[in-house]
PDB file of N, CA and C in Angstrom:
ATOM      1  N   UNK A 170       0.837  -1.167   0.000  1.00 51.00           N
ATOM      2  CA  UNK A 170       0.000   0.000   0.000  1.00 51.00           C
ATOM      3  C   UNK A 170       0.888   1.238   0.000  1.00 51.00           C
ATOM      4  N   UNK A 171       0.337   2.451  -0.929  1.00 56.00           N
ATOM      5  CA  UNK A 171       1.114   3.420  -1.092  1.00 56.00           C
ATOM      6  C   UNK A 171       0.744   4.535  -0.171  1.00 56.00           C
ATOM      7  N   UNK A 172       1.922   4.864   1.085  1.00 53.00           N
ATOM      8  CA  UNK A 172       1.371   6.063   2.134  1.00 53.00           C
ATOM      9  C   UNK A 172       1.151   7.620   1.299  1.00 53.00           C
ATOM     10  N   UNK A 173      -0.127   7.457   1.979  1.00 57.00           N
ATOM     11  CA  UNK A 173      -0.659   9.053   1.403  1.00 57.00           C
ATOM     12  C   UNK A 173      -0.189   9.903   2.620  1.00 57.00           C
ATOM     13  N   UNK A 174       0.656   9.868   2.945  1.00 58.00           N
ATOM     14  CA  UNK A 174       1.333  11.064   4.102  1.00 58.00           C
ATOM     15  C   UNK A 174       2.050  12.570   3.147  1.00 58.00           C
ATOM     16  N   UNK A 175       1.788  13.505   4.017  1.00 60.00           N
ATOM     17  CA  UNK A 175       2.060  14.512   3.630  1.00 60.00           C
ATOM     18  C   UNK A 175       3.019  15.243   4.524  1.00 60.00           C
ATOM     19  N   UNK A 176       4.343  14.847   3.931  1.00 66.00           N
ATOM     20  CA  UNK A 176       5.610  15.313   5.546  1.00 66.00           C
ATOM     21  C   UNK A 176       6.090  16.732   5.342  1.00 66.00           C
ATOM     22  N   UNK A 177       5.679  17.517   6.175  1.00 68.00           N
ATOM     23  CA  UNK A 177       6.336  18.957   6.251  1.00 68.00           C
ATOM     24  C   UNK A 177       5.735  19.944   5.289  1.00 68.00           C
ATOM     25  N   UNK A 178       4.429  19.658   5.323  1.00 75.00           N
ATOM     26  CA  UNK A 178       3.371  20.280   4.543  1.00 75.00           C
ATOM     27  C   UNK A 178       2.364  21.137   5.641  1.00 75.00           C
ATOM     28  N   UNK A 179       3.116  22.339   6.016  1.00 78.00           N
ATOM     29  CA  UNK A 179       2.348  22.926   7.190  1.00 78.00           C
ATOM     30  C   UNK A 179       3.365  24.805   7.006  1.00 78.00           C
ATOM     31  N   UNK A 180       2.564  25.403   7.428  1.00 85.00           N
ATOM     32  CA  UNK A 180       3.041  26.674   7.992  1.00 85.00           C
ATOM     33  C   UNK A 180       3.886  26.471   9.279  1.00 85.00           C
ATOM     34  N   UNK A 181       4.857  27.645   9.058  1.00 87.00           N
ATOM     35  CA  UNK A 181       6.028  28.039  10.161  1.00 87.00           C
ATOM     36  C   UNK A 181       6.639  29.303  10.065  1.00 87.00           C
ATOM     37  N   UNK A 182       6.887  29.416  11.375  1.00 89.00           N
ATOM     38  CA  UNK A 182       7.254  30.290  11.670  1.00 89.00           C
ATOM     39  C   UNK A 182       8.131  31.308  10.783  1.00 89.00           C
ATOM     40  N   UNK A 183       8.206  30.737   9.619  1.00 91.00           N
ATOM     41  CA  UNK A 183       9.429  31.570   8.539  1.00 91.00           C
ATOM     42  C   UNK A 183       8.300  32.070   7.504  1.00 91.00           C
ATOM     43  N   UNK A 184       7.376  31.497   7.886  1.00 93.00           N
ATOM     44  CA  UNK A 184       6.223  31.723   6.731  1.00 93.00           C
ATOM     45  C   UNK A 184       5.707  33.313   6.355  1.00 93.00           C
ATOM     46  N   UNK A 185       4.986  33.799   5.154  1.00 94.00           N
ATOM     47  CA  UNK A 185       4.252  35.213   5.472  1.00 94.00           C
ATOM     48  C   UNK A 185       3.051  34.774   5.779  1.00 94.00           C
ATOM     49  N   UNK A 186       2.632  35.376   6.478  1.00 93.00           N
ATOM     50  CA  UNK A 186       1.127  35.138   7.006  1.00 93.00           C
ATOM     51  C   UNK A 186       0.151  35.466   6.213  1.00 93.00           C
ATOM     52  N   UNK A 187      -1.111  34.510   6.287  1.00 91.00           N
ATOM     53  CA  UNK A 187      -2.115  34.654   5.575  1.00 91.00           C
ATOM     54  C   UNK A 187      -2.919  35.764   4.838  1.00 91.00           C
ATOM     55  N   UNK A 188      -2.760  36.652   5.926  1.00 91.00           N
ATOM     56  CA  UNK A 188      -3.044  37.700   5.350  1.00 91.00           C
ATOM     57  C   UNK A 188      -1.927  38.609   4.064  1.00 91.00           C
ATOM     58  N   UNK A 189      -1.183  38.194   4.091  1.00 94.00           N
ATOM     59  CA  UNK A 189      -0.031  38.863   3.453  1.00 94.00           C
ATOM     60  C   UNK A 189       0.267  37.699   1.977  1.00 94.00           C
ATOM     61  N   UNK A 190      -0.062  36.956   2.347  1.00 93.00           N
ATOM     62  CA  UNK A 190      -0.367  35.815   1.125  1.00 93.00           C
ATOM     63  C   UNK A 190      -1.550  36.356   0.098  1.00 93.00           C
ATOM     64  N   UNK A 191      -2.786  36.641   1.191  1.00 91.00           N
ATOM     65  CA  UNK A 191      -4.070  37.013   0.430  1.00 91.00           C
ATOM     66  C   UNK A 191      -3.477  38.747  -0.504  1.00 91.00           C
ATOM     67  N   UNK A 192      -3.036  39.466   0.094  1.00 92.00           N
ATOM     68  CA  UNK A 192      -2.343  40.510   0.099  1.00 92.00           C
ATOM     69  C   UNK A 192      -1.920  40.650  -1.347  1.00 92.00           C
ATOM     70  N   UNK A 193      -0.652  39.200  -1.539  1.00 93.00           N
ATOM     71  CA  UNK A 193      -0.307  39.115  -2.458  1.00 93.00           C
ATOM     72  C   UNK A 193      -0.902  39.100  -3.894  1.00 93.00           C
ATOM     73  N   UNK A 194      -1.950  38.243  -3.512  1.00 90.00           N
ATOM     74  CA  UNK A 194      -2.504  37.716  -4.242  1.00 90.00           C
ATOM     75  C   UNK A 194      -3.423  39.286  -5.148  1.00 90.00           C
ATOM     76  N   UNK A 195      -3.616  40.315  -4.525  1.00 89.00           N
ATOM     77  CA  UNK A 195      -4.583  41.079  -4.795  1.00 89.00           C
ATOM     78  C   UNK A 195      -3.471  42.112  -5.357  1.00 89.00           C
ATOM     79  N   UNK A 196      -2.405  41.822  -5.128  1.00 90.00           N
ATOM     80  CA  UNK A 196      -0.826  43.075  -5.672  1.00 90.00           C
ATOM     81  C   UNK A 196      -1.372  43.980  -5.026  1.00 90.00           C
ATOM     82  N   UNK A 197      -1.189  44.013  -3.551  1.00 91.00           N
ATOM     83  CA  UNK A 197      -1.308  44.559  -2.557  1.00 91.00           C
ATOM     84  C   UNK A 197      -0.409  44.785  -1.384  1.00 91.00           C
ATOM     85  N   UNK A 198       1.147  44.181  -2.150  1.00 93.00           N
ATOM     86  CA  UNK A 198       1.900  44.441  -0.698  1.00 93.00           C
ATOM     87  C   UNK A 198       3.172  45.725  -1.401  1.00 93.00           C
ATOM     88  N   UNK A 199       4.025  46.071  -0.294  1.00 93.00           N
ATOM     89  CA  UNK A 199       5.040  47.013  -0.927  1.00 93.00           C
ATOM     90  C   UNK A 199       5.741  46.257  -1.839  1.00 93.00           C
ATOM     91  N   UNK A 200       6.864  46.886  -2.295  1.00 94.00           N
ATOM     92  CA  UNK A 200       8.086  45.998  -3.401  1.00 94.00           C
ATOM     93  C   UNK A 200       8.512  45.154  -2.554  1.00 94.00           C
ATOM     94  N   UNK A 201       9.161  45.694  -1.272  1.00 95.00           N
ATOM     95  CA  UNK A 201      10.088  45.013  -0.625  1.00 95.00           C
ATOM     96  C   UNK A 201       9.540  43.845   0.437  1.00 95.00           C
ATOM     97  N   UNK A 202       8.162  43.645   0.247  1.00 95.00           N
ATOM     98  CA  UNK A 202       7.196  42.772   0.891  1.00 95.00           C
ATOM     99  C   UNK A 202       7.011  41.816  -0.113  1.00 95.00           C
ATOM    100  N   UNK A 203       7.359  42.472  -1.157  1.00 95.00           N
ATOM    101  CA  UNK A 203       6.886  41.335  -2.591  1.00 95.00           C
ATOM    102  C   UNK A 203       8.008  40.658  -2.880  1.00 95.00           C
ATOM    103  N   UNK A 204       8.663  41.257  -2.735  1.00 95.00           N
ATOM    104  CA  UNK A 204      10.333  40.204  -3.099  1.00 95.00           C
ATOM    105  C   UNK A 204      10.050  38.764  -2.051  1.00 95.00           C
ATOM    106  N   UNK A 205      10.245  39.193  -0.746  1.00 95.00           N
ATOM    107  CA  UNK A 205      10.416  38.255   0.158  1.00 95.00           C
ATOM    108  C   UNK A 205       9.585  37.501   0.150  1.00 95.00           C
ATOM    109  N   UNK A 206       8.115  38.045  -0.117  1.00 95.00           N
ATOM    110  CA  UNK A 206       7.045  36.757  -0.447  1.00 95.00           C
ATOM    111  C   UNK A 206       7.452  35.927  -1.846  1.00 95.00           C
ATOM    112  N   UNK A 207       7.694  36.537  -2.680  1.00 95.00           N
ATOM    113  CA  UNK A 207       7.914  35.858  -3.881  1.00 95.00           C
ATOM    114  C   UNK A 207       9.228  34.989  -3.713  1.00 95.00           C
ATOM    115  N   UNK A 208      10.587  35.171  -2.928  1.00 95.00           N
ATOM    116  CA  UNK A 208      11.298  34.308  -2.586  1.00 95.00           C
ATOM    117  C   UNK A 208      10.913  33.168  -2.012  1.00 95.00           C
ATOM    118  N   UNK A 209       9.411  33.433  -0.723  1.00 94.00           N
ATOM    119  CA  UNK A 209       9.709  32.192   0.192  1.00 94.00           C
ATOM    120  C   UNK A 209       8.767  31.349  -0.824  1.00 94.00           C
ATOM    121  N   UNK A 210       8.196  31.897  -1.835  1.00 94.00           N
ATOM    122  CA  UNK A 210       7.139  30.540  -2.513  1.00 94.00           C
ATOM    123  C   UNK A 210       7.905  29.636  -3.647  1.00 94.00           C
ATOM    124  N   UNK A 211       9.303  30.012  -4.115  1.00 94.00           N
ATOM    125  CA  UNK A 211       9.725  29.437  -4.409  1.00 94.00           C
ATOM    126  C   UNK A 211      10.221  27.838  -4.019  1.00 94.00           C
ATOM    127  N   UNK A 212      10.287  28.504  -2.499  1.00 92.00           N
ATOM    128  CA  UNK A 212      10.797  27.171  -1.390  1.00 92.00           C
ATOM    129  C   UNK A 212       9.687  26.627  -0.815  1.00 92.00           C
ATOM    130  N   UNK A 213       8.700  27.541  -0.643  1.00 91.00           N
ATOM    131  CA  UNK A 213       7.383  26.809   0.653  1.00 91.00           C
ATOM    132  C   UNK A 213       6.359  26.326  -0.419  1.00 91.00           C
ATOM    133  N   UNK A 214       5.961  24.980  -0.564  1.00 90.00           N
ATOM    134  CA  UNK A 214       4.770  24.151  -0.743  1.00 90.00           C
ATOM    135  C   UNK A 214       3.412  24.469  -0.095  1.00 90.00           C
ATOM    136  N   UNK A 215       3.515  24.592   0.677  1.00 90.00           N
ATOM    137  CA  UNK A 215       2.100  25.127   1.376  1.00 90.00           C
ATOM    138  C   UNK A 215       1.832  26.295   1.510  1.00 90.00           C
ATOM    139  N   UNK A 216       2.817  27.495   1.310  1.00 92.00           N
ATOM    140  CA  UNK A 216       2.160  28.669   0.976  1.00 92.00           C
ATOM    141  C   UNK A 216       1.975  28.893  -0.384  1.00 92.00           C
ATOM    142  N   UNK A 217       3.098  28.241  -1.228  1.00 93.00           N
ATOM    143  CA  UNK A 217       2.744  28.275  -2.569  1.00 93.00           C
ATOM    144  C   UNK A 217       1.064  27.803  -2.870  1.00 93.00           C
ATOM    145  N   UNK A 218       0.564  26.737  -2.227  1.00 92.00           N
ATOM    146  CA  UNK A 218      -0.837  25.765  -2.691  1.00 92.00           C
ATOM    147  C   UNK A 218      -1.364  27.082  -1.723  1.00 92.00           C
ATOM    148  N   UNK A 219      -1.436  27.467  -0.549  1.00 92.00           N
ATOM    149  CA  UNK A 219      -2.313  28.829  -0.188  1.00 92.00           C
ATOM    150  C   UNK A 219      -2.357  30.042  -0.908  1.00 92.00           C
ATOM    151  N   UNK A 220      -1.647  30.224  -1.776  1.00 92.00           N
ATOM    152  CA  UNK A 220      -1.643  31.583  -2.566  1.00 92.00           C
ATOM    153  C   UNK A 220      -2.455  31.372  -3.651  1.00 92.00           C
ATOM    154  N   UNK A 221      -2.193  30.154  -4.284  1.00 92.00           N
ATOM    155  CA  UNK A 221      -3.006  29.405  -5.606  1.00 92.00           C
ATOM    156  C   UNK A 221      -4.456  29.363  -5.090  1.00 92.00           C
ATOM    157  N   UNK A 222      -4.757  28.880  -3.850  1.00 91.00           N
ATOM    158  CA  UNK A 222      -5.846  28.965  -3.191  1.00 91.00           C
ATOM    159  C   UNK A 222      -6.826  29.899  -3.196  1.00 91.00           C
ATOM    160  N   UNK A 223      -5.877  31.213  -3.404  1.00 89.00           N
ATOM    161  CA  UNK A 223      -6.731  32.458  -2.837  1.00 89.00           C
ATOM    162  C   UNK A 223      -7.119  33.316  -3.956  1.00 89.00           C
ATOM    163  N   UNK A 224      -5.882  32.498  -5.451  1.00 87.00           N
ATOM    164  CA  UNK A 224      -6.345  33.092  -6.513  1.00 87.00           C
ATOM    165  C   UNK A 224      -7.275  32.548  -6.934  1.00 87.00           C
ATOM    166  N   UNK A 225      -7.985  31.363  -6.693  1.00 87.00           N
ATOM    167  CA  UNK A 225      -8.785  30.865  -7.336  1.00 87.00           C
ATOM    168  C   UNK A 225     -10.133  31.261  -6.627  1.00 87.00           C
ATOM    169  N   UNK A 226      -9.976  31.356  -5.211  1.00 85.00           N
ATOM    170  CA  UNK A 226     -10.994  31.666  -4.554  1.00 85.00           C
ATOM    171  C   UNK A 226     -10.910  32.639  -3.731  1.00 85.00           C
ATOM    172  N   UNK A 227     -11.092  34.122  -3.918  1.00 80.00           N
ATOM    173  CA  UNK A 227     -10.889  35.337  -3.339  1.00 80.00           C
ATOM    174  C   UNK A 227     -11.472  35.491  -1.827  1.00 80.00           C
ATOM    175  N   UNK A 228     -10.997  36.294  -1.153  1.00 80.00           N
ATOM    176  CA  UNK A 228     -11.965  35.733   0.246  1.00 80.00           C
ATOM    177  C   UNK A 228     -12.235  37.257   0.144  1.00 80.00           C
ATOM    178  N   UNK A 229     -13.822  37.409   0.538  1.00 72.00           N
ATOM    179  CA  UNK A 229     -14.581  38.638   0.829  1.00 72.00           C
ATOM    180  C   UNK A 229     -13.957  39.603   1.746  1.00 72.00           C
ATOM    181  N   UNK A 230     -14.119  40.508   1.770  1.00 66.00           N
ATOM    182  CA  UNK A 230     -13.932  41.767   2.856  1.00 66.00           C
ATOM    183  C   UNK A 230     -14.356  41.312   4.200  1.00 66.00           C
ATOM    184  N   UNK A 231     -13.532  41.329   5.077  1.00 61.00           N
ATOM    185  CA  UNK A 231     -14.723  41.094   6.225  1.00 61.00           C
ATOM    186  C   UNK A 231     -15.921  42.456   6.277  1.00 61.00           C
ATOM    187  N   UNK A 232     -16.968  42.025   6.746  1.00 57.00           N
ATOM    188  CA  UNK A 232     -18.346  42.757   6.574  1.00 57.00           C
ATOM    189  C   UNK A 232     -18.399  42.562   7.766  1.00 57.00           C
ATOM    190  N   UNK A 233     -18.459  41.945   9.270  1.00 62.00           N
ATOM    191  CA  UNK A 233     -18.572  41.757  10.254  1.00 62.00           C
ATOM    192  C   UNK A 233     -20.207  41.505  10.368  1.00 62.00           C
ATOM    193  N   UNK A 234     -20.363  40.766   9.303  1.00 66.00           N
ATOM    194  CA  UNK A 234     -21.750  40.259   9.215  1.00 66.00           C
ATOM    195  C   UNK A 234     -22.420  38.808   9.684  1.00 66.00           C
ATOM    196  N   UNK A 235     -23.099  38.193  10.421  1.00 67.00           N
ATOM    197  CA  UNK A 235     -23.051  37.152  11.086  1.00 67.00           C
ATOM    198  C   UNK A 235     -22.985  36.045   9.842  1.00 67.00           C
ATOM    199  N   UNK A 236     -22.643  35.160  10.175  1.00 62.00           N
ATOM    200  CA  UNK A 236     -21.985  33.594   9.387  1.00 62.00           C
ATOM    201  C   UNK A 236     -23.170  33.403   9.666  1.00 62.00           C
ATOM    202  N   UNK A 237     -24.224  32.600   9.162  1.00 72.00           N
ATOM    203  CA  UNK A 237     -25.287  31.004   8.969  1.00 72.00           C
ATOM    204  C   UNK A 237     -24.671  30.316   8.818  1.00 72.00           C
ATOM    205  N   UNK A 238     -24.503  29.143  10.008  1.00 70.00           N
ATOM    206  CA  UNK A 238     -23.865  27.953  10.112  1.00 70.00           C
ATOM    207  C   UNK A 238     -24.976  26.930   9.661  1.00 70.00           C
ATOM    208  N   UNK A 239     -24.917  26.103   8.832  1.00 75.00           N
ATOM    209  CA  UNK A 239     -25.446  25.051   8.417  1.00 75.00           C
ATOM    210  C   UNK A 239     -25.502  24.113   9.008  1.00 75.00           C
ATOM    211  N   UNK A 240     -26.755  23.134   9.769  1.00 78.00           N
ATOM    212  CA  UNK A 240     -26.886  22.116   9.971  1.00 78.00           C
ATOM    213  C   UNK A 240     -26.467  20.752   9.281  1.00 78.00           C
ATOM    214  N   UNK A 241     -26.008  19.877   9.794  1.00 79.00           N
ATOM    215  CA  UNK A 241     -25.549  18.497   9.639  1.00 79.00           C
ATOM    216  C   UNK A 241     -26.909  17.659   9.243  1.00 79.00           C
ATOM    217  N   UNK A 242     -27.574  17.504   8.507  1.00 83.00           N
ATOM    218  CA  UNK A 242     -28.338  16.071   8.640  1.00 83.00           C
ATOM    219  C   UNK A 242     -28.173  15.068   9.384  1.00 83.00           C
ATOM    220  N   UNK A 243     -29.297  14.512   9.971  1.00 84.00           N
ATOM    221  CA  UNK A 243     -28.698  13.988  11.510  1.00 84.00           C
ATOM    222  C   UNK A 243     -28.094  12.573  10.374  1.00 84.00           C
ATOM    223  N   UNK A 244     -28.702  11.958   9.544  1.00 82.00           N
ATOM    224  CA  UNK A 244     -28.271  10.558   8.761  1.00 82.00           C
ATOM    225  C   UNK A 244     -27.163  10.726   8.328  1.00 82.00           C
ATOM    226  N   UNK A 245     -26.297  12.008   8.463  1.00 83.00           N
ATOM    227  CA  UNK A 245     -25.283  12.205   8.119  1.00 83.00           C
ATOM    228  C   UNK A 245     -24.189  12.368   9.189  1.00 83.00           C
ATOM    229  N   UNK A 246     -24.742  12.750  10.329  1.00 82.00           N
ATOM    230  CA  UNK A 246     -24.039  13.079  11.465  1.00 82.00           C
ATOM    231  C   UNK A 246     -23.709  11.760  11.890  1.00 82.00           C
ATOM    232  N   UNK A 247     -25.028  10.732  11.713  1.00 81.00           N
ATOM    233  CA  UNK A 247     -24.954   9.793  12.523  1.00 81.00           C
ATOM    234  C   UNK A 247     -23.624   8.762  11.742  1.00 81.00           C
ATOM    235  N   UNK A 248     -23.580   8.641  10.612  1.00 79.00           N
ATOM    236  CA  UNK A 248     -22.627   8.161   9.164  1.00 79.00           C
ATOM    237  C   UNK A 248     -21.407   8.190   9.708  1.00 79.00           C
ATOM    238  N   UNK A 249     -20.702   9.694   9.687  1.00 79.00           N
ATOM    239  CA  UNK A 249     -19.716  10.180  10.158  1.00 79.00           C
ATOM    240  C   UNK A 249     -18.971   9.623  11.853  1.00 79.00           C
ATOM    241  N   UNK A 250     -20.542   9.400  12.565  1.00 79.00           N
ATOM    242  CA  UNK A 250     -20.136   9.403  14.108  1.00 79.00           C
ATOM    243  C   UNK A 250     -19.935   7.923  13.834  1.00 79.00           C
ATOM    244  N   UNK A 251     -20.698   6.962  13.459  1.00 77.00           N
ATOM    245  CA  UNK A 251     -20.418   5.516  13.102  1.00 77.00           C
ATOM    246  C   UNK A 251     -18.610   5.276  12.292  1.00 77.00           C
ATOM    247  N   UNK A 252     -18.376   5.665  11.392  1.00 76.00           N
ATOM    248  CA  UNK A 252     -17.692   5.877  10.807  1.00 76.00           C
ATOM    249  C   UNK A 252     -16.337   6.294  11.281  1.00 76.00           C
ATOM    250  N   UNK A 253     -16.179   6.929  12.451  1.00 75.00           N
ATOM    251  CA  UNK A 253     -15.133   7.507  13.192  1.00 75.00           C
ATOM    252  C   UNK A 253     -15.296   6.266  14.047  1.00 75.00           C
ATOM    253  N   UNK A 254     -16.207   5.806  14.971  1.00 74.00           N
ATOM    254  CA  UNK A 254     -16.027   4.718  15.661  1.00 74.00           C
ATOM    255  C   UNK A 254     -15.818   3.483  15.387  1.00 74.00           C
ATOM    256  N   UNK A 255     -15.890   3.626  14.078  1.00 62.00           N
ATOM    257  CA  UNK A 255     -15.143   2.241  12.969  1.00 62.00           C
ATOM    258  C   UNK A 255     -15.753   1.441  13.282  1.00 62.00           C
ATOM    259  N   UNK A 256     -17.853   1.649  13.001  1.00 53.00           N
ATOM    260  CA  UNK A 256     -18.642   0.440  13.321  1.00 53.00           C
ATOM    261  C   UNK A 256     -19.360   0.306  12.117  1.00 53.00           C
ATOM    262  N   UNK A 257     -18.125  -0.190  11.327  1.00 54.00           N
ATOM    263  CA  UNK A 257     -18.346  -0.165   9.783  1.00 54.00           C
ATOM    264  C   UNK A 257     -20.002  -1.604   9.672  1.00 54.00           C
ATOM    265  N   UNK A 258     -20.269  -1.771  10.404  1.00 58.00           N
ATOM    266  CA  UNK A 258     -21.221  -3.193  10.248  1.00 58.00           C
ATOM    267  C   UNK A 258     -22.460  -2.256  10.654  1.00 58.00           C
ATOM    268  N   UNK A 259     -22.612  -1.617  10.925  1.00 57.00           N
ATOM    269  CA  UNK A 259     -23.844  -0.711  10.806  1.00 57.00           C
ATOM    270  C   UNK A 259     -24.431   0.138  10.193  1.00 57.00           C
ATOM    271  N   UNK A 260     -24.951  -0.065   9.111  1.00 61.00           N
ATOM    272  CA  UNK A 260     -25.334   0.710   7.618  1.00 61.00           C
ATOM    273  C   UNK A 260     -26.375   1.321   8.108  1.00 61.00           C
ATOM    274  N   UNK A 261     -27.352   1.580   8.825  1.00 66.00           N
ATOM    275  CA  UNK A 261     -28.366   2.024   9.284  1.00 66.00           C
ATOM    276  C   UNK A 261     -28.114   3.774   8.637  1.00 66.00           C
ATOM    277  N   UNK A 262     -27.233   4.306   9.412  1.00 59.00           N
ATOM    278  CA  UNK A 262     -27.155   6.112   9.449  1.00 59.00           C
ATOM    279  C   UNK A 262     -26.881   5.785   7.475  1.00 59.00           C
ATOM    280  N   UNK A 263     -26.384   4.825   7.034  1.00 61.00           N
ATOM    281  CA  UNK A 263     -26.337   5.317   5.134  1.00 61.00           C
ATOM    282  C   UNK A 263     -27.381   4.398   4.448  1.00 61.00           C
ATOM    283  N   UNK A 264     -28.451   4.090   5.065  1.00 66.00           N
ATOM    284  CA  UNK A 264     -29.372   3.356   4.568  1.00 66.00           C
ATOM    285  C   UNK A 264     -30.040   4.623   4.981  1.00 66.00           C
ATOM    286  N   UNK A 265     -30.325   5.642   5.475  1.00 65.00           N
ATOM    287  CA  UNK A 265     -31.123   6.903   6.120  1.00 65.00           C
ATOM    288  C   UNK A 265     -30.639   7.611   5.180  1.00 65.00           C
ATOM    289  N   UNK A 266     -29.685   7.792   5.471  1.00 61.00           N
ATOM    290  CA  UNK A 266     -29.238   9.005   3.941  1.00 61.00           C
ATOM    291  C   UNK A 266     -29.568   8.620   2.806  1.00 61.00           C
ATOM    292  N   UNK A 267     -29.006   7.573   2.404  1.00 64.00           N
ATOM    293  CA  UNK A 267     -29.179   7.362   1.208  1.00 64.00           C
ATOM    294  C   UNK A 267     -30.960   7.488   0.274  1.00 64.00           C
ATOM    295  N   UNK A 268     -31.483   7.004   1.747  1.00 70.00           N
ATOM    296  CA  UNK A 268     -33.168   7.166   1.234  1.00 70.00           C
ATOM    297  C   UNK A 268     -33.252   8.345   1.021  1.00 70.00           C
ATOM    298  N   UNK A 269     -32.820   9.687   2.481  1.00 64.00           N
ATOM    299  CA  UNK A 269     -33.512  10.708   2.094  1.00 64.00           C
ATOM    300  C   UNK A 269     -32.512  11.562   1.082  1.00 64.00           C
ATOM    301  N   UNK A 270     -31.834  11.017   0.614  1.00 59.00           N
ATOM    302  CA  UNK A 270     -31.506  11.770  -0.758  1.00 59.00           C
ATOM    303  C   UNK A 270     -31.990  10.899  -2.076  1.00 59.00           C
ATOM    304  N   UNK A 271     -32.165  10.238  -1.996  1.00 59.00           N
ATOM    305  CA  UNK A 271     -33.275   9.399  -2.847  1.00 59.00           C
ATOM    306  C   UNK A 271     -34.669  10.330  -3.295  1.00 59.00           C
ATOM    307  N   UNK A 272     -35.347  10.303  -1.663  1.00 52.00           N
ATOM    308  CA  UNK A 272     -36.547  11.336  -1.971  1.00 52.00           C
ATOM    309  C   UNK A 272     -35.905  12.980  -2.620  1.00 52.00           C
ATOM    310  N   UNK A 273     -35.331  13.345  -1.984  1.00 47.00           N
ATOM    311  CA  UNK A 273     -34.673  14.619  -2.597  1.00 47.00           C
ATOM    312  C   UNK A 273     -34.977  14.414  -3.859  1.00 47.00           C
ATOM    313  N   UNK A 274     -34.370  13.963  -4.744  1.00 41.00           N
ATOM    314  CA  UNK A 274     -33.951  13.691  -5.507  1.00 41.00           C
ATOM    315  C   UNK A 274     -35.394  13.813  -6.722  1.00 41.00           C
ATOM    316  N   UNK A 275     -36.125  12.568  -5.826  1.00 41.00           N
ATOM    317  CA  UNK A 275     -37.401  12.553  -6.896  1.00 41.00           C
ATOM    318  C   UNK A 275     -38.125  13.865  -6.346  1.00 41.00           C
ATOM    319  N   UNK A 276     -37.856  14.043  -5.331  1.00 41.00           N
ATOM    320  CA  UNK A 276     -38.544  15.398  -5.206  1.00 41.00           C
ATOM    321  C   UNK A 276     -38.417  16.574  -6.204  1.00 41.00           C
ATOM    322  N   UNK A 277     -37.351  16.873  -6.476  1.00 39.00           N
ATOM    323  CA  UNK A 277     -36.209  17.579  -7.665  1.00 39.00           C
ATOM    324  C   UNK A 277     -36.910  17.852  -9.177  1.00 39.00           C
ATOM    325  N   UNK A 278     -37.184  16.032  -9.312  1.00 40.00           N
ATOM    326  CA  UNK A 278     -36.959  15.874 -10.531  1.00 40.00           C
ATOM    327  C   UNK A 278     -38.617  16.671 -11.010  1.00 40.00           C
ATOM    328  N   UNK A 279     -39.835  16.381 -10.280  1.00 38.00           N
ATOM    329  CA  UNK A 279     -41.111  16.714 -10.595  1.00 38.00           C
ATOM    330  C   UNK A 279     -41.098  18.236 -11.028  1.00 38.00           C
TER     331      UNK A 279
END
């Protein structure tokens, strides 16, 4: 089996910070802020894949506007909670989902 590990794929302390990544991304920092960012992505993997990140997906202004957090479907919660407890012999929580996205579904289609 081939390890899907990912070694030394993390932010540190040598890193520019997120915000200064996003920064980048918008040609928003000084020259001499841009050099050094543009040096460390030569070397850093994970800020390089965070910068690519941010071009692809811009992050809004903060608005200090409240978040709507989305509910879990409980047949989904329950999936996940089975699933972490590795009680792979209990299909019940994806025999639930699976129905009610089933109905979804034909619900949809009418």
């Amino acid at each position: 089996m081939i390890s899907t590990k990912i070694i030394g794929f993390y932010k540190n302390e040598d890193c520019p910070s997120s915000n200064d990544l996003l920064d980048f991304q918008k040609n928003d920092l000084t020259s001499e802020l841009l050099n050094e960012v543009l040096g460390h992505l030569e070397t850093c993997d994970f800020c390089s894949a965070e910068a690519e990140f941010y071009s692809h997906y811009p992050q809004e202004e903060n608005t200090n506007e409240p978040v709507e957090i989305a509910g879990i479907p409980v047949p989904l919660f329950e999936l996940a909670e089975a699933l972490l407890k590795k009680r792979h012999t209990d299909t019940s929580s994806l025999d639930a989902l699976l129905k009610e996205k089933g109905g979804m579904m034909q619900k949809s289609v009418r």
